[in-house]
Amino acid sequence: MNQSNRKLLQNHLFLYLTEFFSGMSVMAVELGASRLLAPYFSSSQIVWTIIIGTIMIAMALGNVYGGKSADKNPDPDRLYRRILIAAVWIVLIPLFGKYIITALAGLVIFTISSNYLVWSAFAACLVLFVFPLFLLGTVTPSLAKYSVDSLEDSGRVVGTLGAFNTIGSIIGTFTPTFITIPSVGTSVTFLIFGGILLALALVYFIAAHTQKVLCIVSSILFGVSCVFGSSDSFAFWDRSLAYEGESIYNYLQVRDTDSAVYFSTNVLFGVQSVYMKDAQLTGLYYDYAMAAPLFTDKDSPGDASTLILGMGTGTYAVQCERFYGSTNITGVEIDQRITDLAHQYFDLPQNIPVVTQDGRAFINQDPASYDVILVDAYQDITIPFSMSSSEFFERVKNHLNDGGVMVVNMNMRSDGEEGINQYLADTIASVFPYVYTVDVPGNTNRELFAFTDPKALEHLSSNVQKLSNAQLKTMMQSVETNLTPYRTGNHVMTDDQAPVELLGMRALDQIIGDETDYYRQVFREKGIRGLIEMLG
């Protein structure tokens, strides 16, 4: 260590700042990892578990290596070189991360037969995040070695290092979630916190007058990533999107076509909302859910008061207003940015109020009651357990008027008696005496209608005959014909036990397997060249 470095480190302030920024960057990268993976693999508890688990393993290995390395060769140059390498790796994630994730997901789908989500997310974490966080894991034991001058002050010094790391971690937790990701996006968040680590290492090496080439190369790579890696586009292969961005809760995507506008909160699968420009039926599950007001004893379905838990961009509300003339509709949507997009792209009428709140929290404090309550808060495997339990459905029932109906959109229809839809239906059937389902052809959605009025089916039949719109009448007749009474099972979920993520993952595995069986067979028989030729 030369004289300049000795002065820089002697008062320990620079070491404490290193601990502070290291802790801050670790948490920022962890949160950034969740947002980088979410558009491809969801933001479920399963994905979070994979992220946290792999990062903790990397940090633990880094702790062990850092301690041994510092004992063997207590040269701070080695530590700050590792920080510099970690910083460069992190700032390159926005440049290459999305391509690596997509490639790994494709590789996993074509090479394994189950647990696609787990293996894909794990592979992405392993490739993208383990190495830089392993390097950052070496920081604390190395700094302890450089900071402790004697046994008399070792406790104080190590405690101070721990405090700086914790404070940095706190800031690194709140800043990405509430400031950088919503305002500038995930890619720029990686660039900001990677850039902070890079600046820290550069200060050290500039003071030491060493590693000039490494510093220059690192700075150039940072600049290249800032120019070419700052895009917030996760669907990098699709340049036709009308909007792509992020909110506190979601990745958001709007696609505008000649006939409709589509909204999605992920890249690889699913459409959450659609707006039909020609004012026709959507051909999707929303049409089936529109049967709900017909189960009531209202003179006109437009008279039914409706609550929508999981408003999205308002497809159901807009369709009910168009076809029934419904005006008494209240929407609940946790993500204000989605509501903004609803008004901007999906023509959601200003007279339909939307409350920005969690659906369970809203219904817990809402004093009103309704004729129809639509539960449409289930998104890929990101199913809120608090809105899938018997306690939740009991509250929904208590908010229905006499003769009211609850309709639930279950978006991952699967075979067998152990699927997520079976658990949801069993849970609902433990609360409501009458439960009927209808499958939506052409996709994996299933609509469930639950009510307490034994005459609800008679109301449906009578109200269908009164419909004047021929297209709507044909659609509702199809719903009535295909309604199936649900045979109750014993899989009841509660607030205490609702394994929705594992059940959802199982259903998603089946869906992906069914969709890719043919392509995987081509891959096995003809390899990557045969697959490319077939797709081409």
C-alpha positions as CSV (number, residue, x, y, z in Angstrom):
1,M,0.0,0.0,0.0
2,N,1.5,3.4,-1.0
3,Q,1.5,6.6,1.1
4,S,-1.6,8.0,-0.6
5,N,-3.7,5.0,0.1
6,R,-2.5,4.8,3.6
7,K,-3.7,8.4,4.2
8,L,-7.0,7.6,2.5
9,L,-7.7,4.6,4.8
10,Q,-6.0,5.7,8.0
11,N,-8.9,7.6,9.5
12,H,-11.3,4.7,8.7
13,L,-13.9,7.1,7.1
14,F,-13.3,5.8,3.6
15,L,-13.6,2.2,4.9
16,Y,-16.9,3.1,6.5
17,L,-18.1,4.7,3.3
18,T,-17.1,1.6,1.4
19,E,-19.2,-0.5,3.8
20,F,-22.1,1.9,3.5
21,F,-22.2,2.0,-0.3
22,S,-21.6,-1.7,-0.5
23,G,-24.6,-2.5,1.7
24,M,-26.7,0.0,-0.2
25,S,-25.8,-1.5,-3.6
26,V,-26.4,-5.1,-2.5
27,M,-30.0,-4.3,-1.6
28,A,-30.6,-2.2,-4.7
29,V,-29.3,-5.0,-6.9
30,E,-31.6,-7.4,-5.1
31,L,-34.7,-5.3,-5.6
32,G,-33.6,-4.5,-9.2
33,A,-33.2,-8.3,-9.7
34,S,-36.9,-8.8,-8.8
35,R,-38.0,-6.1,-11.2
36,L,-35.8,-7.4,-14.0
37,L,-37.1,-11.0,-13.6
38,A,-40.8,-10.1,-12.9
39,P,-41.9,-9.4,-16.6
40,Y,-40.6,-12.8,-17.5
41,F,-41.2,-15.0,-14.5
42,S,-43.7,-13.0,-12.3
43,S,-43.1,-11.3,-9.0
44,S,-44.5,-14.2,-6.9
45,Q,-43.1,-15.4,-3.6
46,I,-41.4,-18.2,-5.4
47,V,-39.4,-15.9,-7.5
48,W,-38.5,-13.7,-4.5
49,T,-37.4,-16.9,-2.6
50,I,-35.1,-17.8,-5.5
51,I,-33.6,-14.3,-5.7
52,I,-33.1,-14.0,-1.9
53,G,-31.7,-17.5,-1.6
54,T,-29.2,-17.3,-4.4
55,I,-28.0,-13.8,-3.3
56,M,-27.6,-15.0,0.3
57,I,-25.6,-18.0,-0.9
58,A,-23.4,-15.7,-3.0
59,M,-22.9,-13.3,0.0
60,A,-22.0,-16.1,2.3
61,L,-19.4,-17.5,0.0
62,G,-18.1,-14.0,-0.5
63,N,-17.8,-13.6,3.3
64,V,-15.7,-16.8,3.6
65,Y,-13.5,-15.9,0.7
66,G,-13.1,-12.3,1.7
67,G,-12.0,-13.2,5.2
68,K,-9.4,-15.8,4.0
69,S,-8.1,-13.5,1.3
70,A,-7.7,-10.6,3.7
71,D,-5.8,-12.9,6.2
72,K,-3.5,-14.2,3.5
73,N,-2.8,-10.9,1.8
74,P,-4.1,-7.8,3.6
75,D,-3.8,-5.5,0.6
76,P,-6.8,-3.1,0.1
77,D,-6.0,-3.0,-3.6
78,R,-7.4,-6.5,-3.9
79,L,-10.7,-5.5,-2.3
80,Y,-11.2,-2.4,-4.4
81,R,-10.3,-4.3,-7.5
82,R,-13.1,-6.7,-6.7
83,I,-15.5,-3.8,-6.0
84,L,-14.5,-2.3,-9.4
85,I,-15.2,-5.6,-11.2
86,A,-18.6,-6.0,-9.4
87,A,-19.5,-2.5,-10.3
88,V,-18.8,-3.1,-14.0
89,W,-20.7,-6.3,-13.9
90,I,-23.8,-4.5,-12.4
91,V,-23.7,-1.7,-14.9
92,L,-23.6,-4.2,-17.8
93,I,-26.7,-6.0,-16.6
94,P,-29.0,-3.4,-18.3
95,L,-27.1,-4.0,-21.5
96,F,-27.2,-7.8,-21.6
97,G,-29.6,-9.0,-18.9
98,K,-32.8,-9.1,-20.9
99,Y,-31.2,-11.1,-23.7
100,I,-29.6,-13.5,-21.2
101,I,-32.9,-14.1,-19.4
102,T,-34.8,-14.7,-22.6
103,A,-32.1,-17.2,-23.8
104,L,-32.0,-19.0,-20.5
105,A,-35.8,-19.3,-20.4
106,G,-35.9,-20.7,-23.9
107,L,-33.1,-23.2,-23.0
108,V,-34.9,-24.3,-19.9
109,I,-38.2,-24.9,-21.7
110,F,-36.5,-27.0,-24.3
111,T,-34.4,-29.1,-22.0
112,I,-36.4,-29.9,-18.9
113,S,-39.9,-31.3,-18.4
114,S,-41.2,-29.5,-15.2
115,N,-40.7,-26.6,-12.9
116,Y,-39.9,-24.2,-15.8
117,L,-40.4,-21.1,-13.6
118,V,-38.1,-22.3,-10.8
119,W,-35.3,-23.4,-13.1
120,S,-35.5,-20.4,-15.4
121,A,-35.5,-17.9,-12.5
122,F,-32.7,-19.8,-10.7
123,A,-30.6,-19.9,-13.9
124,A,-31.1,-16.2,-14.5
125,C,-30.1,-15.4,-10.9
126,L,-27.1,-17.7,-11.1
127,V,-25.7,-16.1,-14.3
128,L,-26.6,-12.5,-13.7
129,F,-26.3,-11.9,-9.9
130,V,-24.2,-14.5,-8.1
131,F,-20.8,-13.3,-9.3
132,P,-21.0,-9.6,-8.5
133,L,-22.7,-10.2,-5.1
134,F,-20.1,-12.8,-4.3
135,L,-17.5,-10.1,-4.9
136,L,-19.5,-7.6,-2.7
137,G,-19.8,-10.3,-0.1
138,T,-16.0,-10.0,0.4
139,V,-16.3,-6.4,1.5
140,T,-17.2,-6.7,5.2
141,P,-14.6,-9.3,6.3
142,S,-11.9,-7.5,4.3
143,L,-12.8,-4.1,5.8
144,A,-12.8,-5.6,9.3
145,K,-9.2,-6.8,8.7
146,Y,-8.1,-3.3,7.5
147,S,-10.0,-1.4,10.2
148,V,-9.2,-3.2,13.4
149,D,-5.9,-1.9,14.9
150,S,-6.1,-3.7,18.2
151,L,-8.3,-6.1,20.2
152,E,-9.2,-3.2,22.5
153,D,-11.2,-1.4,19.8
154,S,-12.2,-4.4,17.7
155,G,-15.8,-4.5,18.9
156,R,-16.3,-0.8,18.4
157,V,-14.8,-0.8,14.9
158,V,-16.7,-3.9,13.7
159,G,-19.9,-2.5,15.2
160,T,-19.4,0.7,13.3
161,L,-18.8,-1.2,10.1
162,G,-22.0,-3.1,10.7
163,A,-24.0,0.1,11.4
164,F,-22.8,1.7,8.2
165,N,-23.7,-1.5,6.2
166,T,-27.1,-1.6,7.8
167,I,-27.8,2.1,7.2
168,G,-26.7,1.7,3.6
169,S,-28.9,-1.4,3.2
170,I,-31.9,0.6,4.5
171,I,-31.3,3.4,1.9
172,G,-30.7,0.8,-0.8
173,T,-34.0,-0.8,0.1
174,F,-36.3,2.2,0.0
175,T,-34.6,4.3,-2.8
176,P,-35.1,1.8,-5.7
177,T,-38.7,1.0,-4.7
178,F,-40.0,4.5,-4.1
179,I,-37.7,6.7,-6.1
180,T,-35.5,5.3,-8.9
181,I,-37.5,2.4,-10.3
182,P,-40.9,4.3,-10.6
183,S,-39.2,7.4,-11.9
184,V,-36.4,6.2,-14.2
185,G,-36.8,2.5,-14.4
186,T,-35.0,-0.7,-13.5
187,S,-32.2,-0.3,-16.1
188,V,-31.2,3.1,-14.9
189,T,-31.4,1.9,-11.3
190,F,-28.7,-0.7,-12.0
191,L,-26.6,2.0,-13.6
192,I,-27.0,4.4,-10.7
193,F,-26.0,2.0,-8.0
194,G,-23.4,0.3,-10.1
195,G,-22.0,3.7,-10.9
196,I,-21.8,4.6,-7.2
197,L,-19.6,1.5,-6.6
198,L,-17.5,2.3,-9.7
199,A,-16.9,5.9,-8.4
200,L,-15.9,4.5,-5.0
201,A,-13.3,2.2,-6.6
202,L,-12.1,4.9,-8.9
203,V,-11.5,7.3,-6.0
204,Y,-9.4,4.7,-4.4
205,F,-7.3,3.9,-7.4
206,I,-6.9,7.5,-8.5
207,A,-5.5,8.3,-5.0
208,A,-3.2,5.3,-5.4
209,H,-2.1,6.2,-8.9
210,T,-2.5,2.6,-9.9
211,Q,-4.7,0.4,-12.1
212,K,-5.0,3.2,-14.7
213,V,-5.9,0.8,-17.6
214,L,-8.5,-1.0,-15.5
215,C,-10.0,2.3,-14.5
216,I,-10.2,3.6,-18.1
217,V,-11.7,0.4,-19.4
218,S,-14.3,0.3,-16.6
219,S,-15.3,4.0,-17.2
220,I,-15.7,3.3,-21.0
221,L,-17.9,0.2,-20.3
222,F,-20.0,2.3,-17.9
223,G,-20.4,4.9,-20.6
224,V,-21.4,2.4,-23.2
225,S,-24.0,0.8,-20.9
226,C,-25.4,4.3,-20.1
227,V,-25.8,5.0,-23.8
228,F,-27.1,1.6,-25.0
229,G,-28.4,-0.1,-21.8
230,S,-30.7,2.6,-20.3
231,S,-33.8,1.5,-22.2
232,D,-36.8,0.4,-20.1
233,S,-37.9,-2.0,-22.8
234,F,-38.2,-5.6,-21.6
235,A,-39.9,-6.8,-24.8
236,F,-36.8,-5.9,-26.8
237,W,-38.1,-7.9,-29.8
238,D,-41.3,-5.9,-30.1
239,R,-41.0,-2.3,-31.4
240,S,-44.7,-1.8,-32.0
241,L,-45.7,-1.1,-28.4
242,A,-47.7,2.0,-27.8
243,Y,-46.4,2.2,-24.2
244,E,-43.9,0.3,-22.1
245,G,-42.9,1.3,-18.6
246,E,-42.9,0.5,-14.9
247,S,-44.8,1.5,-11.8
248,I,-44.2,0.8,-8.1
249,Y,-46.0,-2.6,-8.5
250,N,-45.7,-3.7,-12.1
251,Y,-44.1,-3.7,-15.5
252,L,-46.7,-2.2,-17.9
253,Q,-47.2,-2.8,-21.6
254,V,-49.8,-1.3,-24.0
255,R,-50.2,-2.6,-27.6
256,D,-52.4,-0.6,-30.0
257,T,-53.8,-2.5,-33.0
258,D,-56.3,-1.5,-35.7
259,S,-59.1,-3.2,-33.9
260,A,-58.2,-3.2,-30.2
261,V,-55.9,-1.9,-27.5
262,Y,-54.3,-4.6,-25.2
263,F,-52.8,-4.2,-21.8
264,S,-50.3,-6.7,-20.2
265,T,-48.2,-6.7,-17.1
266,N,-45.7,-9.3,-18.3
267,V,-43.7,-10.1,-21.4
268,L,-44.0,-13.8,-22.0
269,F,-47.7,-14.5,-21.5
270,G,-51.1,-13.1,-20.7
271,V,-53.3,-10.1,-21.5
272,Q,-54.9,-8.4,-18.6
273,S,-57.2,-5.9,-20.3
274,V,-58.5,-5.1,-23.8
275,Y,-60.4,-2.2,-25.3
276,M,-62.5,-3.0,-28.5
277,K,-62.5,0.0,-30.8
278,D,-65.5,-1.2,-32.7
279,A,-67.6,-1.5,-29.5
280,Q,-68.0,-5.3,-30.0
281,L,-67.5,-8.2,-27.6
282,T,-64.0,-9.0,-26.8
283,G,-64.1,-12.7,-27.5
284,L,-62.3,-13.2,-24.1
285,Y,-63.4,-14.0,-20.6
286,Y,-64.9,-10.5,-20.0
287,D,-67.8,-11.5,-22.2
288,Y,-68.5,-14.5,-20.0
289,A,-68.2,-12.5,-16.8
290,M,-70.9,-10.1,-18.3
291,A,-73.5,-12.8,-17.4
292,A,-73.2,-11.8,-13.8
293,P,-75.8,-9.1,-13.7
294,L,-78.3,-11.4,-15.5
295,F,-78.3,-13.7,-12.4
296,T,-79.9,-10.9,-10.4
297,D,-83.6,-10.0,-10.2
298,K,-83.0,-6.5,-11.6
299,D,-85.5,-5.3,-14.2
300,S,-82.5,-4.3,-16.3
301,P,-78.9,-5.6,-16.0
302,G,-77.7,-2.0,-16.2
303,D,-79.4,-1.3,-12.9
304,A,-77.1,-3.7,-11.0
305,S,-74.6,-2.0,-8.8
306,T,-71.2,-3.5,-9.5
307,L,-67.9,-3.6,-7.6
308,I,-64.7,-4.6,-9.5
309,L,-61.8,-5.8,-7.4
310,G,-58.9,-5.7,-9.8
311,M,-60.1,-3.0,-12.2
312,G,-57.1,-3.1,-14.5
313,T,-57.7,-0.7,-17.3
314,G,-61.5,-1.1,-17.1
315,T,-62.4,-3.7,-19.7
316,Y,-65.3,-5.1,-17.7
317,A,-66.6,-1.7,-16.7
318,V,-66.5,-0.3,-20.3
319,Q,-68.2,-3.4,-21.7
320,C,-71.0,-3.3,-19.1
321,E,-71.6,0.4,-19.8
322,R,-71.6,-0.3,-23.6
323,F,-74.0,-3.3,-23.6
324,Y,-76.1,-2.7,-20.5
325,G,-75.9,1.0,-20.0
326,S,-74.5,0.4,-16.5
327,T,-73.6,3.5,-14.5
328,N,-73.3,2.3,-10.9
329,I,-69.9,0.8,-11.2
330,T,-67.0,1.1,-8.7
331,G,-63.5,-0.1,-9.5
332,V,-60.6,-0.9,-7.1
333,E,-57.1,-1.0,-8.5
334,I,-53.9,-1.1,-6.4
335,D,-51.8,0.5,-9.1
336,Q,-52.5,4.2,-9.8
337,R,-50.4,4.1,-13.0
338,I,-52.7,1.4,-14.5
339,T,-55.6,3.7,-13.8
340,D,-53.8,6.5,-15.6
341,L,-53.2,4.3,-18.6
342,A,-56.9,3.3,-18.5
343,H,-57.9,6.9,-19.1
344,Q,-55.1,7.5,-21.6
345,Y,-55.4,4.5,-23.9
346,F,-58.6,2.5,-23.0
347,D,-61.2,5.2,-22.9
348,L,-62.3,4.5,-19.3
349,P,-65.1,7.0,-18.6
350,Q,-64.4,9.6,-16.0
351,N,-67.7,9.0,-14.4
352,I,-66.6,5.5,-13.3
353,P,-64.7,6.0,-10.0
354,V,-61.6,3.9,-9.4
355,V,-60.2,3.6,-5.8
356,T,-56.5,3.1,-5.6
357,Q,-56.2,0.5,-2.9
358,D,-55.7,-3.2,-2.3
359,G,-58.9,-5.2,-2.9
360,R,-58.9,-7.0,0.5
361,A,-58.2,-3.7,2.3
362,F,-61.0,-1.9,0.4
363,I,-63.7,-4.5,1.1
364,N,-62.6,-4.7,4.8
365,Q,-63.6,-1.0,5.3
366,D,-66.2,-0.5,2.6
367,P,-69.7,0.0,4.1
368,A,-71.6,-0.4,0.8
369,S,-73.2,-3.5,-0.7
370,Y,-73.5,-4.5,-4.3
371,D,-75.5,-6.6,-6.7
372,V,-72.4,-7.9,-8.5
373,I,-68.8,-8.2,-7.3
374,L,-66.2,-9.2,-9.8
375,V,-62.9,-10.6,-8.4
376,D,-60.3,-10.2,-11.1
377,A,-57.1,-9.9,-9.2
378,Y,-55.4,-13.1,-10.2
379,Q,-52.5,-12.5,-12.6
380,D,-50.3,-15.4,-13.9
381,I,-49.1,-17.1,-10.7
382,T,-49.0,-13.8,-8.8
383,I,-52.2,-14.6,-6.9
384,P,-52.7,-12.6,-3.7
385,F,-53.4,-15.2,-1.0
386,S,-55.3,-12.6,0.9
387,M,-57.9,-12.6,-1.9
388,S,-58.1,-16.4,-2.2
389,S,-59.1,-17.4,1.3
390,S,-62.4,-18.4,2.8
391,E,-62.2,-15.3,5.0
392,F,-62.0,-13.1,2.0
393,F,-64.9,-14.7,0.2
394,E,-67.0,-14.5,3.3
395,R,-66.4,-10.8,3.3
396,V,-67.4,-10.6,-0.3
397,K,-70.6,-12.5,0.4
398,N,-71.4,-10.1,3.2
399,H,-71.1,-7.1,0.8
400,L,-73.6,-8.6,-1.7
401,N,-77.2,-7.5,-1.7
402,D,-79.9,-10.1,-1.4
403,G,-79.9,-12.0,-4.7
404,G,-76.4,-10.7,-5.5
405,V,-73.7,-12.7,-7.4
406,M,-69.9,-12.9,-7.2
407,V,-68.0,-13.7,-10.4
408,V,-64.4,-14.7,-10.2
409,N,-62.0,-14.9,-13.1
410,M,-59.7,-17.9,-12.7
411,N,-57.0,-17.5,-15.3
412,M,-55.1,-20.8,-15.2
413,R,-57.5,-23.6,-15.9
414,S,-55.7,-27.0,-15.3
415,D,-56.7,-30.6,-15.3
416,G,-57.0,-32.8,-12.2
417,E,-58.3,-32.2,-8.7
418,E,-55.1,-30.6,-7.3
419,G,-55.0,-27.4,-9.4
420,I,-55.3,-23.8,-8.3
421,N,-58.8,-23.5,-9.8
422,Q,-60.0,-26.5,-7.8
423,Y,-58.6,-25.0,-4.6
424,L,-60.2,-21.7,-5.3
425,A,-63.6,-23.3,-6.3
426,D,-63.6,-25.5,-3.2
427,T,-62.9,-22.5,-1.0
428,I,-65.7,-20.5,-2.6
429,A,-68.1,-23.4,-2.3
430,S,-67.4,-23.5,1.4
431,V,-68.9,-20.0,1.6
432,F,-71.6,-19.9,-1.1
433,P,-74.3,-22.6,-1.4
434,Y,-74.5,-22.3,-5.2
435,V,-71.3,-22.3,-7.4
436,Y,-71.3,-22.7,-11.2
437,T,-68.4,-22.5,-13.6
438,V,-68.0,-22.1,-17.4
439,D,-64.7,-22.5,-19.3
440,V,-63.7,-19.9,-21.9
441,P,-62.8,-21.7,-25.1
442,G,-59.5,-20.9,-26.7
443,N,-57.6,-20.0,-23.6
444,T,-57.0,-21.1,-20.0
445,N,-59.7,-18.9,-18.3
446,R,-62.6,-20.2,-16.3
447,E,-65.4,-18.0,-15.0
448,L,-67.0,-18.9,-11.7
449,F,-70.4,-17.6,-10.5
450,A,-71.3,-17.9,-6.8
451,F,-74.6,-16.8,-5.2
452,T,-77.1,-17.6,-2.4
453,D,-80.3,-17.1,-4.3
454,P,-81.9,-20.4,-5.4
455,K,-83.7,-18.6,-8.2
456,A,-80.6,-17.1,-9.7
457,L,-80.6,-19.5,-12.7
458,E,-84.2,-18.7,-13.4
459,H,-83.3,-15.0,-13.4
460,L,-80.4,-15.8,-15.9
461,S,-82.7,-17.6,-18.3
462,S,-85.4,-14.9,-18.2
463,N,-82.9,-12.1,-18.5
464,V,-81.1,-13.7,-21.4
465,Q,-84.3,-13.8,-23.4
466,K,-84.9,-10.1,-22.8
467,L,-81.6,-9.0,-24.4
468,S,-82.0,-7.0,-27.5
469,N,-78.4,-7.1,-28.8
470,A,-78.2,-10.2,-31.0
471,Q,-74.4,-10.7,-30.5
472,L,-74.7,-10.4,-26.7
473,K,-77.7,-12.6,-26.6
474,T,-75.9,-15.4,-28.4
475,M,-73.0,-15.0,-26.1
476,M,-75.1,-15.2,-23.0
477,Q,-77.0,-18.2,-24.3
478,S,-73.7,-19.9,-24.7
479,V,-72.8,-19.1,-21.1
480,E,-76.1,-20.4,-19.9
481,T,-75.8,-23.6,-21.9
482,N,-72.3,-24.4,-20.8
483,L,-72.7,-23.5,-17.1
484,T,-71.7,-26.5,-14.9
485,P,-72.5,-26.9,-11.2
486,Y,-69.4,-27.2,-9.3
487,R,-68.9,-30.5,-7.3
488,T,-67.4,-29.4,-4.0
489,G,-64.1,-30.8,-2.8
490,N,-62.2,-30.4,0.4
491,H,-59.4,-28.1,-0.6
492,V,-60.3,-25.0,1.4
493,M,-57.7,-22.2,1.7
494,T,-57.6,-19.8,4.7
495,D,-55.7,-16.7,5.7
496,D,-53.4,-19.1,7.6
497,Q,-52.8,-21.6,4.8
498,A,-53.2,-20.7,1.1
499,P,-50.4,-22.2,-1.1
500,V,-51.4,-20.2,-4.1
501,E,-47.9,-19.8,-5.5
502,L,-47.1,-23.5,-5.6
503,L,-50.5,-24.3,-7.0
504,G,-50.1,-21.6,-9.6
505,M,-46.7,-22.8,-10.6
506,R,-48.0,-26.3,-11.1
507,A,-50.7,-25.0,-13.4
508,L,-48.3,-22.8,-15.3
509,D,-46.0,-25.8,-15.8
510,Q,-48.8,-27.7,-17.3
511,I,-49.8,-24.7,-19.6
512,I,-46.2,-24.2,-20.8
513,G,-45.7,-27.9,-21.3
514,D,-48.9,-28.2,-23.4
515,E,-47.9,-25.1,-25.5
516,T,-44.3,-26.2,-26.1
517,D,-44.5,-30.0,-26.4
518,Y,-44.4,-29.8,-30.2
519,Y,-41.5,-27.4,-30.3
520,R,-39.5,-29.4,-27.7
521,Q,-40.0,-32.6,-29.8
522,V,-38.7,-30.8,-32.9
523,F,-35.7,-29.6,-30.8
524,R,-34.9,-33.1,-29.6
525,E,-35.2,-34.6,-33.1
526,K,-33.6,-31.9,-35.2
527,G,-31.7,-29.7,-32.8
528,I,-31.5,-25.9,-32.8
529,R,-31.1,-25.7,-36.6
530,G,-34.3,-27.7,-37.2
531,L,-36.2,-25.5,-34.7
532,I,-35.0,-22.3,-36.3
533,E,-36.0,-23.7,-39.8
534,M,-39.4,-24.7,-38.5
535,L,-40.0,-21.3,-36.9
536,G,-38.7,-19.5,-39.9
